[in-house]
Short mmCIF file of C-alpha atoms in Angstrom, two decimals:
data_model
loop_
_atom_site.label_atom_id
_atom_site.label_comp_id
_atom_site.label_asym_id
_atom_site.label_seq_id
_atom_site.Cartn_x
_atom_site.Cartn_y
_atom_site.Cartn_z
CA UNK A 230 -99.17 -35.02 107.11
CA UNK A 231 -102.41 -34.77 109.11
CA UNK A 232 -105.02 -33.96 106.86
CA UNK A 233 -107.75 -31.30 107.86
CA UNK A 234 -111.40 -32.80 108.74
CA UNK A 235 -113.55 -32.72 105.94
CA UNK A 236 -115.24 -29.75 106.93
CA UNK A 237 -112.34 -27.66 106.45
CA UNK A 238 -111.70 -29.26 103.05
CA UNK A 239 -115.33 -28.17 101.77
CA UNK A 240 -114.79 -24.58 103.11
CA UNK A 241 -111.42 -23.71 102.86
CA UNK A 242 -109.60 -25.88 100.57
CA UNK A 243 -105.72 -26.81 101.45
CA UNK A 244 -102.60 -24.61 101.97
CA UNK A 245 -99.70 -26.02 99.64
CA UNK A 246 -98.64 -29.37 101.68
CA UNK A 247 -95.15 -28.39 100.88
CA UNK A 248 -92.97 -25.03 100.20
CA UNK A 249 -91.44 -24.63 97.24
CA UNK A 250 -88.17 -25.79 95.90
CA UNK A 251 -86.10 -26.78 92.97
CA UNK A 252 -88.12 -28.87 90.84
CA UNK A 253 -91.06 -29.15 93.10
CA UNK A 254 -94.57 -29.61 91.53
CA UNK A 255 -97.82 -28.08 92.79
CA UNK A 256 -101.44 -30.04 92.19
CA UNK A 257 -103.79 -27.42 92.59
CA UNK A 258 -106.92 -29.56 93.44
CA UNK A 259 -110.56 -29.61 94.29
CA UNK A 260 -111.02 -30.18 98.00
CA UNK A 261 -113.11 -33.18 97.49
CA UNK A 262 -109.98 -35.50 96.41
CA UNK A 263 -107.27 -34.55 99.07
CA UNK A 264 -107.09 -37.54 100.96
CA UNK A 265 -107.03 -39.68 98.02
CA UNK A 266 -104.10 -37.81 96.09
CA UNK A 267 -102.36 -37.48 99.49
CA UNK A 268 -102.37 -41.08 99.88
CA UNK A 269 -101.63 -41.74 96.13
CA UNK A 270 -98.35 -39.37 97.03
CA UNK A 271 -97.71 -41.37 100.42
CA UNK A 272 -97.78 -44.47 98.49
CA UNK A 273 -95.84 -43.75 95.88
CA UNK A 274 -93.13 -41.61 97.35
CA UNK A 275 -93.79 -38.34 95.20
CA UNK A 276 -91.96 -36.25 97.35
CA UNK A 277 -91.73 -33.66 94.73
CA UNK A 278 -95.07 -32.88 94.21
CA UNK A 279 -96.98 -30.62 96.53
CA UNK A 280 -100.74 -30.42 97.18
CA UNK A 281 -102.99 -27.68 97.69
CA UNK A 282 -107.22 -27.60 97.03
CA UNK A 283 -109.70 -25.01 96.35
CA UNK A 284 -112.50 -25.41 98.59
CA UNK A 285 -115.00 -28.71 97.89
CA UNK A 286 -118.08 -26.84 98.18
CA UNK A 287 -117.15 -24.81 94.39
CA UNK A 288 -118.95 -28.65 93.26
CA UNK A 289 -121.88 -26.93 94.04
CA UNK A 290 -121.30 -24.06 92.21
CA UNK A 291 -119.56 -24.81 89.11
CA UNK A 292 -119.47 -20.99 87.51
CA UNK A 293 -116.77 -20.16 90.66
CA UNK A 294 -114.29 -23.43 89.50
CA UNK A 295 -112.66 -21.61 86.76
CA UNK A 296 -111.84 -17.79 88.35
CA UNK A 297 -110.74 -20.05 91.58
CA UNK A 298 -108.56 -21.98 89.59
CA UNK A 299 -106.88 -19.22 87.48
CA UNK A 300 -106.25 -17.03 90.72
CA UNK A 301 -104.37 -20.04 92.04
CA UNK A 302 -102.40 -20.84 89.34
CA UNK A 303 -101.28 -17.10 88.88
CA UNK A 304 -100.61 -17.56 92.65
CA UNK A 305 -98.22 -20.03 92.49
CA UNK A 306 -97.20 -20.61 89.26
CA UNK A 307 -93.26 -18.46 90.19
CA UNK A 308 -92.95 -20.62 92.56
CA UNK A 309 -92.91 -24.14 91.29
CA UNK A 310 -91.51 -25.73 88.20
CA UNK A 311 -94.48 -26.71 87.26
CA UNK A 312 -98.51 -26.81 88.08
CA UNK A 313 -101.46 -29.11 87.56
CA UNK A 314 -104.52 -29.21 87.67
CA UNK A 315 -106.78 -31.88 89.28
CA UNK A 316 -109.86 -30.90 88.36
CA UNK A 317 -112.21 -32.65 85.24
CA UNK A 318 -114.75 -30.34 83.90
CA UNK A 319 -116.71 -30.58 86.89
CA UNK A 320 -119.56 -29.29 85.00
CA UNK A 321 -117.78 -25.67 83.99
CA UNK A 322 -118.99 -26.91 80.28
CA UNK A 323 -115.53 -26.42 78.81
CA UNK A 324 -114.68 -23.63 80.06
CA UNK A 325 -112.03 -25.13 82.45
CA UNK A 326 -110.43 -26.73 79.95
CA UNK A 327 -110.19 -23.35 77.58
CA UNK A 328 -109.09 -21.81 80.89
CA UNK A 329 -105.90 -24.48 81.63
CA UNK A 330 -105.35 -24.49 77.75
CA UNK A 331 -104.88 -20.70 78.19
CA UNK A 332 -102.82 -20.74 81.02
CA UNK A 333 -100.34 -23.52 79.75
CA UNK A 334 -101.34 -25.88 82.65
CA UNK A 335 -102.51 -29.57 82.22
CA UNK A 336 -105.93 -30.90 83.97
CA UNK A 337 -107.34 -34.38 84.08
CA UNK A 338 -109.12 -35.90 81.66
CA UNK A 339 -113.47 -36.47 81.58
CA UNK A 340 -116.19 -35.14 82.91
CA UNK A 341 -116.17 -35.52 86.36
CA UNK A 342 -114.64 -37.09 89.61
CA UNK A 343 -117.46 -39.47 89.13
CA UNK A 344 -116.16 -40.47 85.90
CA UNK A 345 -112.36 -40.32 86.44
CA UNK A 346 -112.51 -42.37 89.26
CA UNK A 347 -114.90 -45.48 87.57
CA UNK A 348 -112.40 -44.81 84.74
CA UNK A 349 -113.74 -42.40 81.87
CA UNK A 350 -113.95 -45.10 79.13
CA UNK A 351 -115.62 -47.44 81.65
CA UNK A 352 -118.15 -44.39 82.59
CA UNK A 353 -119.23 -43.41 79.33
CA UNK A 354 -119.54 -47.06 78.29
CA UNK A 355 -122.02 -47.30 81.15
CA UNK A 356 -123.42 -43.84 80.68
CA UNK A 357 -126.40 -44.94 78.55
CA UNK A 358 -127.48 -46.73 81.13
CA UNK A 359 -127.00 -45.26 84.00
CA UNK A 360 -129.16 -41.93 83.40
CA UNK A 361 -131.19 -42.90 86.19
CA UNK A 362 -128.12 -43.02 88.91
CA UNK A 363 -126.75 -40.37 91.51
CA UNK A 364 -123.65 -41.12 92.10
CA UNK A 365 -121.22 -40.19 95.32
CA UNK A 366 -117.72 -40.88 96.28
CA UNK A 367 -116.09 -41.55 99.85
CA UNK A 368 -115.83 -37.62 99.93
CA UNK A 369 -119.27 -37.14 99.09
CA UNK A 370 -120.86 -39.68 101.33
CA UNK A 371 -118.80 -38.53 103.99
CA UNK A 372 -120.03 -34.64 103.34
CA UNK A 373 -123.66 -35.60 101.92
CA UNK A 374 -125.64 -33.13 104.24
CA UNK A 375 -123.24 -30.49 103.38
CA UNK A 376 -123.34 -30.81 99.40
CA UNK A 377 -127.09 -32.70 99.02
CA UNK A 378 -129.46 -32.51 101.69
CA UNK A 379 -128.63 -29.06 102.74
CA UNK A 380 -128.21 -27.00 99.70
CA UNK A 381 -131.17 -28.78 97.55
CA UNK A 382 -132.96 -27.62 101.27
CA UNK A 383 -133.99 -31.31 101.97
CA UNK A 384 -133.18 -29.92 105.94
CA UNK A 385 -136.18 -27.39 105.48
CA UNK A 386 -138.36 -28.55 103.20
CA UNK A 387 -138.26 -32.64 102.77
CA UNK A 388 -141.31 -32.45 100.65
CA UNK A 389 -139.01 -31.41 98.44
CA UNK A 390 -137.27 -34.60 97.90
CA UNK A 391 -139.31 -36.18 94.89
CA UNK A 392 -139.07 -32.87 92.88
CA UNK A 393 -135.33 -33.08 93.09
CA UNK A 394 -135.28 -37.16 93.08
CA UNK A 395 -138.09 -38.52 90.91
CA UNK A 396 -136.56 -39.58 88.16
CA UNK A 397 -133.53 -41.44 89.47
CA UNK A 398 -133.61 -44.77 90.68
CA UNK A 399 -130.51 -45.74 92.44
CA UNK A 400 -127.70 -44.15 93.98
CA UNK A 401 -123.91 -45.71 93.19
CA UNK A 402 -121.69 -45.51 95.53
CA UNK A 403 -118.60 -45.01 94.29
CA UNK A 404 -115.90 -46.74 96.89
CA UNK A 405 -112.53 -45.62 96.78
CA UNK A 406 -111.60 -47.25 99.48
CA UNK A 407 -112.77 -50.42 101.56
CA UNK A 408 -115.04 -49.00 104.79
CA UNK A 409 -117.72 -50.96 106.31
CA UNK A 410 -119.33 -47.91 108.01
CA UNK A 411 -118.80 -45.62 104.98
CA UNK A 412 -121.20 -48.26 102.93
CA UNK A 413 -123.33 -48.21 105.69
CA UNK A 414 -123.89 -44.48 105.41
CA UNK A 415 -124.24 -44.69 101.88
CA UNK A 416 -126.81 -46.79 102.29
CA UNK A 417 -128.46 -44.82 104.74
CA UNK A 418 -128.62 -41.53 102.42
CA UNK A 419 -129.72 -43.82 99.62
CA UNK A 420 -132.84 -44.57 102.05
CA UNK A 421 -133.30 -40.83 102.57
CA UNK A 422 -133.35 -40.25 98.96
CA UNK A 423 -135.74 -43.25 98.29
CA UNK A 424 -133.22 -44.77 95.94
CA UNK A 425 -131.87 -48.22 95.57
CA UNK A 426 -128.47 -48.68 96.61
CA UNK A 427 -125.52 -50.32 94.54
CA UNK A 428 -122.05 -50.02 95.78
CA UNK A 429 -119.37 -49.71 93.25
CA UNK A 430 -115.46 -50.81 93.96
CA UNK A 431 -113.48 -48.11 92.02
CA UNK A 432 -110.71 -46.90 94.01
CA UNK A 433 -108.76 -44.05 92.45
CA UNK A 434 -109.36 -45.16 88.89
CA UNK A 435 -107.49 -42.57 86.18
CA UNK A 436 -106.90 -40.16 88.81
CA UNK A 437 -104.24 -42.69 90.09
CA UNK A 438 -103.00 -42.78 85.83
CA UNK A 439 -103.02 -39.20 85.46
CA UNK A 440 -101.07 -38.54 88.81
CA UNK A 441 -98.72 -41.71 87.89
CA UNK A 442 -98.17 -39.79 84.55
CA UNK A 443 -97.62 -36.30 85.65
CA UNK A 444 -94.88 -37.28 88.72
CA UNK A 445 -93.01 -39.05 85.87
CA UNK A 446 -91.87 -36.16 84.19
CA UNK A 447 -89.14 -35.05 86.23
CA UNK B 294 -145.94 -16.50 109.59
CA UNK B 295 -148.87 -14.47 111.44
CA UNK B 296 -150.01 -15.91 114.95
CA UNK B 297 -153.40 -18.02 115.34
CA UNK B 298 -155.36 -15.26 117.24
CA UNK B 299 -154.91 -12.67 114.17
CA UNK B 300 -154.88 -15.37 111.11
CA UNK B 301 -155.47 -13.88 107.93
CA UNK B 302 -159.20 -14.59 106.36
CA UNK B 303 -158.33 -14.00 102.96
CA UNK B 304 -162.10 -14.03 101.67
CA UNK B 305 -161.98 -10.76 104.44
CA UNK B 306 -159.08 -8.68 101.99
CA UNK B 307 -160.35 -6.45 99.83
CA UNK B 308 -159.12 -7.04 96.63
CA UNK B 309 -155.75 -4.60 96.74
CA UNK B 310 -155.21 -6.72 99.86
CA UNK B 311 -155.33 -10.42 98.73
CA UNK B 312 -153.34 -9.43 95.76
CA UNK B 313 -151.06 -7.64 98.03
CA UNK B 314 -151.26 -11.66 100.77
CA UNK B 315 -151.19 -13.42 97.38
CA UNK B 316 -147.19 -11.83 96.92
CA UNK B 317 -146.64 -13.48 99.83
CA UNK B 318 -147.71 -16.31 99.39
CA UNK B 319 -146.22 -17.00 96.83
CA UNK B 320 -142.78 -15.78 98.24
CA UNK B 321 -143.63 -18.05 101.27
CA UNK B 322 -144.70 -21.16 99.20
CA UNK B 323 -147.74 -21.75 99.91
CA UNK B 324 -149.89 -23.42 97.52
CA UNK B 325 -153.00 -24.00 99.10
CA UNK B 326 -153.25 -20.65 100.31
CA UNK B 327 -152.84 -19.61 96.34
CA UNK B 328 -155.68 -21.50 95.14
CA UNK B 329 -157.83 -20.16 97.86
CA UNK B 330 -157.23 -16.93 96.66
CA UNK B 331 -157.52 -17.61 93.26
CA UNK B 332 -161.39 -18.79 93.81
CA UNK B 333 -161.71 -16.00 95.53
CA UNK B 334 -160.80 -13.60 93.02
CA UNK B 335 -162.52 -15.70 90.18
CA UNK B 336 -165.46 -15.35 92.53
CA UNK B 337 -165.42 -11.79 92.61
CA UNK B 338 -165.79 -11.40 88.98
CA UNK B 339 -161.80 -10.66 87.98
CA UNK B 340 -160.73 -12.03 84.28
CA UNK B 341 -158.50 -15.27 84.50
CA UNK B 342 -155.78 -13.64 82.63
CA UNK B 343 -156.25 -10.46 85.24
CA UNK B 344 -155.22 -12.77 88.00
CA UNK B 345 -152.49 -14.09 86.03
CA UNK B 346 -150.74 -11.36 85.09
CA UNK B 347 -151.56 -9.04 88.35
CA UNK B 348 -151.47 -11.64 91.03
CA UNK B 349 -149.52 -14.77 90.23
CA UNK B 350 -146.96 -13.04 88.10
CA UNK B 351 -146.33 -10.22 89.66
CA UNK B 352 -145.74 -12.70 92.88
CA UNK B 353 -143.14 -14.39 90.85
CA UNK B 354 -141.70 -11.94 89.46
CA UNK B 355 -140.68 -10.62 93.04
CA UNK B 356 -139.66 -14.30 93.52
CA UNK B 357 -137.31 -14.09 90.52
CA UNK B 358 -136.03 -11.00 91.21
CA UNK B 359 -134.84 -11.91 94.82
CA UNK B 360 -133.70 -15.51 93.02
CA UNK B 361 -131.01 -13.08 90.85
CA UNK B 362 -130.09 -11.23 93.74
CA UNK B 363 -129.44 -14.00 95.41
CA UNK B 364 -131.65 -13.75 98.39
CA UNK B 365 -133.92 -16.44 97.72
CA UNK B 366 -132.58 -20.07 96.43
CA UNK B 367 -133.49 -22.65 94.54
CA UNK B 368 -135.54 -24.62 97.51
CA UNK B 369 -137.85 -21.55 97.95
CA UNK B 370 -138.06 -20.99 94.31
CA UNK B 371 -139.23 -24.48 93.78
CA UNK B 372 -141.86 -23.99 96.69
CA UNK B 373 -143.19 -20.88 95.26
CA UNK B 374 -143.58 -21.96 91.88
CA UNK B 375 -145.29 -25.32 92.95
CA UNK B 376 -147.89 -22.44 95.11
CA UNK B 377 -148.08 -21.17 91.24
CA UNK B 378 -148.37 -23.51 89.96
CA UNK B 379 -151.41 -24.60 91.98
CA UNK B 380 -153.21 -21.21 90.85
CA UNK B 381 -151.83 -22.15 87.08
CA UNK B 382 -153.88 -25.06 87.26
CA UNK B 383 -157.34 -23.53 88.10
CA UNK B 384 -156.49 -20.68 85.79
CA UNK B 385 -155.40 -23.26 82.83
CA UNK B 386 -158.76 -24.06 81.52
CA UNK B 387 -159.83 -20.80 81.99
CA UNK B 388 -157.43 -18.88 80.08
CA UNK B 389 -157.95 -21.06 77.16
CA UNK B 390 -161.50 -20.76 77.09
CA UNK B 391 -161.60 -16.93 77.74
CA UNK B 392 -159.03 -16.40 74.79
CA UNK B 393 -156.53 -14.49 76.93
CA UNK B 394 -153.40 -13.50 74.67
CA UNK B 395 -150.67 -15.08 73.87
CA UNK B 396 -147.41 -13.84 73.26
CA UNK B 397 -145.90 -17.36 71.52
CA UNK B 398 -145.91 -20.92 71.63
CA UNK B 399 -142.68 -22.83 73.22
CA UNK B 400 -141.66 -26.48 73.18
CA UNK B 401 -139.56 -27.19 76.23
CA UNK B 402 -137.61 -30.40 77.04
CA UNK B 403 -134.67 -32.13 78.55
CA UNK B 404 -132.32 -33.78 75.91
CA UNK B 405 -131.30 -37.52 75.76
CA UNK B 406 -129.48 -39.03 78.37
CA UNK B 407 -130.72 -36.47 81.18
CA UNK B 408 -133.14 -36.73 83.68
CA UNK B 409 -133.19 -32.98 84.98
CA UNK B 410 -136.08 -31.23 84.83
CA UNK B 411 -136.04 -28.89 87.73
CA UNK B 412 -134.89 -25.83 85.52
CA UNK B 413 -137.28 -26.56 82.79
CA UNK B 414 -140.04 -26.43 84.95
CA UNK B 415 -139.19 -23.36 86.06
CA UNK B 416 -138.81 -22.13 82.82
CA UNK B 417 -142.32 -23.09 82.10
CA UNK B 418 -143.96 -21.89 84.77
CA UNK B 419 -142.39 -18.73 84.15
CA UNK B 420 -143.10 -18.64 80.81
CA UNK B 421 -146.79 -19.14 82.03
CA UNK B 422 -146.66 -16.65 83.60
CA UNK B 423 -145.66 -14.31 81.40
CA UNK B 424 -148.03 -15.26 78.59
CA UNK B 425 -146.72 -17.60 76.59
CA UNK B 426 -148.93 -21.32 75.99
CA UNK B 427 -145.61 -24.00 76.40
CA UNK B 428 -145.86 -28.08 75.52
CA UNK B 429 -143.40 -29.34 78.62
CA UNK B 430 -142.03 -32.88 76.80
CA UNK B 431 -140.52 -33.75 80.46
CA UNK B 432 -137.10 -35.53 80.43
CA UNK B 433 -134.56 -37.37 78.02
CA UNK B 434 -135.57 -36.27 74.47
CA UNK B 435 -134.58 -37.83 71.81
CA UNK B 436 -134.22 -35.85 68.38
CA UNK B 437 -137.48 -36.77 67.43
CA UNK B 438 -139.41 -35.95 70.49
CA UNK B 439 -138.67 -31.72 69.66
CA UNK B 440 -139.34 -32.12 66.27
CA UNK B 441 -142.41 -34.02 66.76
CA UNK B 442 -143.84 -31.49 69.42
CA UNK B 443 -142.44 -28.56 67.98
CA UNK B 444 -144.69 -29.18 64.20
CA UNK B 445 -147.63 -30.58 66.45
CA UNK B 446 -147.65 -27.67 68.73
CA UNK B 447 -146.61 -24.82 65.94
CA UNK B 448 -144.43 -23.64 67.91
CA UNK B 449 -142.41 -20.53 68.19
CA UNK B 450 -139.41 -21.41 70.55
CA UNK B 451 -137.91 -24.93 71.09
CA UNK B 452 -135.94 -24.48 74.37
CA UNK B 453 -133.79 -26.96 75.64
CA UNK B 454 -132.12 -28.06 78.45
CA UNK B 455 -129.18 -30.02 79.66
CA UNK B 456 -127.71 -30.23 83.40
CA UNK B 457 -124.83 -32.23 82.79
CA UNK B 458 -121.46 -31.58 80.57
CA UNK B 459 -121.77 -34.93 79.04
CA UNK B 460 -125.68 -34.48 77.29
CA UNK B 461 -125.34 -30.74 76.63
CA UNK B 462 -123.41 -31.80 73.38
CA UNK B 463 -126.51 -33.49 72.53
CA UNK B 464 -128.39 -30.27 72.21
CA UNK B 465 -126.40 -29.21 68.62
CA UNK B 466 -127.46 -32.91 67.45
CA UNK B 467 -130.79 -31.54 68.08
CA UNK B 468 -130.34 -28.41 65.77
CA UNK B 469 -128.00 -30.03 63.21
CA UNK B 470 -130.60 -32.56 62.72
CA UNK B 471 -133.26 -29.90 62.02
CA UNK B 472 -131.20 -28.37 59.44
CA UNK B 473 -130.69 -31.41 58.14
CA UNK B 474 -134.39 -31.31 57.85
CA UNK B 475 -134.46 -27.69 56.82
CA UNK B 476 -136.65 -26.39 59.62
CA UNK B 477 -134.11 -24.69 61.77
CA UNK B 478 -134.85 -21.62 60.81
CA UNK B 479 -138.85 -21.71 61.44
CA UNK B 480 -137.87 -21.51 65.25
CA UNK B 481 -136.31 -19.97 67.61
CA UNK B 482 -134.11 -21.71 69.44
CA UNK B 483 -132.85 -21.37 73.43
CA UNK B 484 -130.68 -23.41 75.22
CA UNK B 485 -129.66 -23.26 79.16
CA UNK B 486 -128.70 -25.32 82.18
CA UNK B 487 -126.19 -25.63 84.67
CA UNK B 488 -123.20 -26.19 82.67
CA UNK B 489 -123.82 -24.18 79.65
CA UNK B 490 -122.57 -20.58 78.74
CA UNK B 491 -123.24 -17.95 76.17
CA UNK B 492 -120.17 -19.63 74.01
CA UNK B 493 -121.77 -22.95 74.08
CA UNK B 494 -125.01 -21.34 72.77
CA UNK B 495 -123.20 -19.98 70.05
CA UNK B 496 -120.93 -22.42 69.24
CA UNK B 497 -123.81 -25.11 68.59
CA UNK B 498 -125.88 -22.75 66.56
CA UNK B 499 -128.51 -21.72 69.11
CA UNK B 500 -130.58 -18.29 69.18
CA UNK B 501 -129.38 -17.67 72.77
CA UNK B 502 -128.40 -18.90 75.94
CA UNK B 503 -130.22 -17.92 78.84
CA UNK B 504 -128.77 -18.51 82.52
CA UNK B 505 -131.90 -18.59 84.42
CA UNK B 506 -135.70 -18.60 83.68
CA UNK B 507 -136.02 -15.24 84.15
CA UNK B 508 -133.60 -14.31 81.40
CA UNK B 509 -135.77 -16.96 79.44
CA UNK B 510 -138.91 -14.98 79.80
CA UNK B 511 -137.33 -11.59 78.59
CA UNK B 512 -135.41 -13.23 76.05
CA UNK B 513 -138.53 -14.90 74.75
CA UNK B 514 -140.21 -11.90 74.76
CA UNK B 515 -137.49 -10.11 73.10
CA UNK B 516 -137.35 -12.64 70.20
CA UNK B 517 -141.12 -13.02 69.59
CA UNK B 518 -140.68 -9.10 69.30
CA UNK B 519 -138.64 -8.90 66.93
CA UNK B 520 -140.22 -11.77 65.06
CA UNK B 521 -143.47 -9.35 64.90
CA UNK B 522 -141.47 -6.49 64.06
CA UNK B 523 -139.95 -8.38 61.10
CA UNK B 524 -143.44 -10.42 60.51
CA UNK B 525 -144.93 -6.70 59.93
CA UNK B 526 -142.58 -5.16 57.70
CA UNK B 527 -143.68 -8.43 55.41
CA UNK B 528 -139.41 -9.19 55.58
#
């Protein structure tokens, strides 16, 4: 399928990527990982499982992750066999997970996309010493002005840079996938933040596991 | 913004009036303008803790208000409390010297493993603001760091904040570890940031959660009330 520009993803999220049938499985995911779980699916044949995402922007605004979620599941949930959730807490502080819990649906594992995709055992290992980085995947260098510079107001007031950015020291760039020009931009918003710059091979990580897991259960 | 020809002179206002430009400038951000007028009502003869509580918070107070409503965001809020914070800073020295009240003492911090301090500064300029003397420890507190500053500074309130899902846990170390030491009790205790809810506050054994600095000042309040109240009827 063609894949909406990531613009659209941030807005307005994903229409299911399939109707339903017999058997068919929805993901009900944030906007920022479409084209990676579209391209775990290509890859792997899931041909069962469809796709649909809540707008990326709710990142910003973690207190609207859980009522989007729940109106989605109760949605769809008649209409496929089965629905899950590809969100981490995504800094809901739990309340995600007491949400899915409630609702009978599974979600993936750790705190974050950040996390998930280094690996969560790998990312808490290195947590300790990595308060100091800002970390952003493809989707996030690819949207940076959209989910940094613009709503922290960096496009209005770029005095305000050091109050947001003092205290961290580099920015990790998460790679999920191999792009010469996406590491370029990286680098360049690691220059507008005055932050060192470290680029970090993860690809999908456990979001590849936890996808691998949940299409096995036919 | 007014145009060049009719630029406001604020040593010109009378004193209804700068208070009146002050508001705005605060709203708008602007720090030196803030200072200015601060001089210039110190100049005229008005009590530090008049300008304080007239000028400076009742500016912010319209800042916070709008924050809620969601008509100003976190950008401008930042702006306007750095133009406060500009007035704090003349006023500081005064305040203390002139013995202006205080409503409470508060011990503010970030816990381990978190670098965000954006929140607790607001917090503390707010609470400023609204009377209370705070100890700001900054960023990545260990246990020892709030217990430290909150005997050394006799506190009233520890607050404590936490923008990230993975160090918020960190914040009932905090408070298990002064139980351990049998001092819980001897403070109040808020918690808020990002990720945090009213369950969370609960759950970890904090006094209350408070969603945004504004909530923090009333809450504060609310508690040091009641801790008068009680102090009073010798319970």
């Amino acid at each position: 399928m063609i894949l909406p520009p990531d613009e659209k993803l941030t807005q307005d999220g994903l229409a299911p990527t399939a109707a339903p049938s017999d058997g068919r499985v929805l993901l009900i995911a944030c906007g920022a990982l479409a084209r990676e779980i579209l391209d775990l699916k290509d890859a792997n044949g899931w041909e069962h499982m469809a796709l649909t995402c809540l707008p990326a922007i709710l990142h910003a605004r973690p207190e609207k992750i859980v009522p989007a979620v729940r109106a989605a599941v109760d949605k769809h949930r008649g209409d496929y066999a089965r629905i899950y959730v590809v969100y981490a807490d995504c800094g809901t502080g739990g309340l995600l997970e007491a949400a899915c819990a409630e609702m009978g649906v599974e979600m993936v594992k750790g705190p974050h996309c950040y996390a998930f995709f280094e690996g969560n055992d790998r990312f808490a290992e290195r947590a300790g010493d990595e308060v100091t980085a800002f970390y952003l995947t493809d989707f996030l260098v690819r949207q940076f002005d959209a989910f940094v510079w613009r709503p922290l107001g960096l496009d209005r007031y770029p005095q305000l840079r050091d109050t947001y950015f003092a205290h961290y020291e580099k920015l990790v760039y998460q790679a999920q996938t191999d792009d010469p020009a996406l590491t370029d931009l990286a680098r360049a918003h690691a220059d507008r933040l005055g932050l060192a710059f470290e680029r970090r091979v993860t690809g999908y990580g456990d979001l590849a596991v936890t996808l691998s897991d949940w299409a096995a259960r036919r | 913004m007014a145009d060049e020809e009719d630029e406001i002179v604020l040593s010109e206002l009378d004193d209804e009036e700068l208070v009146q430009q002050m508001y705005d400038d605060l709203y708008d951000g602007l720090k030196e303008e803030i200072e200015e007028s601060v001089h210039i009502l110190l100049d005229r003869g008005w009590e530090p803790y008049k300008i304080l509580t007239e000028a400076l918070v009742g500016g912010m107070t319209i800042v916070g208000k709008d924050f809620r409503d969601g008509i100003l965001f976190v950008p401008e809020v930042l702006l306007a409390a750095n133009a406060m914070k500009g007035g704090m800073f003349i006023l500081k020295p005064l305040l203390a010297e002139t013995g202006a009240p205080t409503i409470g003492r508060m011990v503010i911090g970030t816990v381990k493993g978190d670098i965000h301090d954006i929140g607790q500064n607001l917090v503390t300029m707010m609470m400023e603001g609204a009377g209370f003397e705070v100890m700001n420890i900054g960023i990545n507190n260990p246990v020892e760091n709030y217990v430290e500053a909150v005997k050394e500074f006799d506190a009233d309130i520890l607050g404590m904040s936490a923008l990230l899902t993975t160090t918020m846990p960190y914040m009932k170390v905090v408070i298990d570890a002064m139980k351990e030491q049998g001092i819980r009790d001897d403070y109040i205790i808020l918690v808020g940031g990002a990720p945090l809810n009213e369950e969370f506050g609960k759950a970890i054994g904090a006094d209350a959660y408070c969603r945004d600095a504004a909530v923090a000042v009333d809450t504060a309040k609310d508690f040091m009330a009641r801790k008068h109240n009680q102090m009073a009827a010798g319970t």
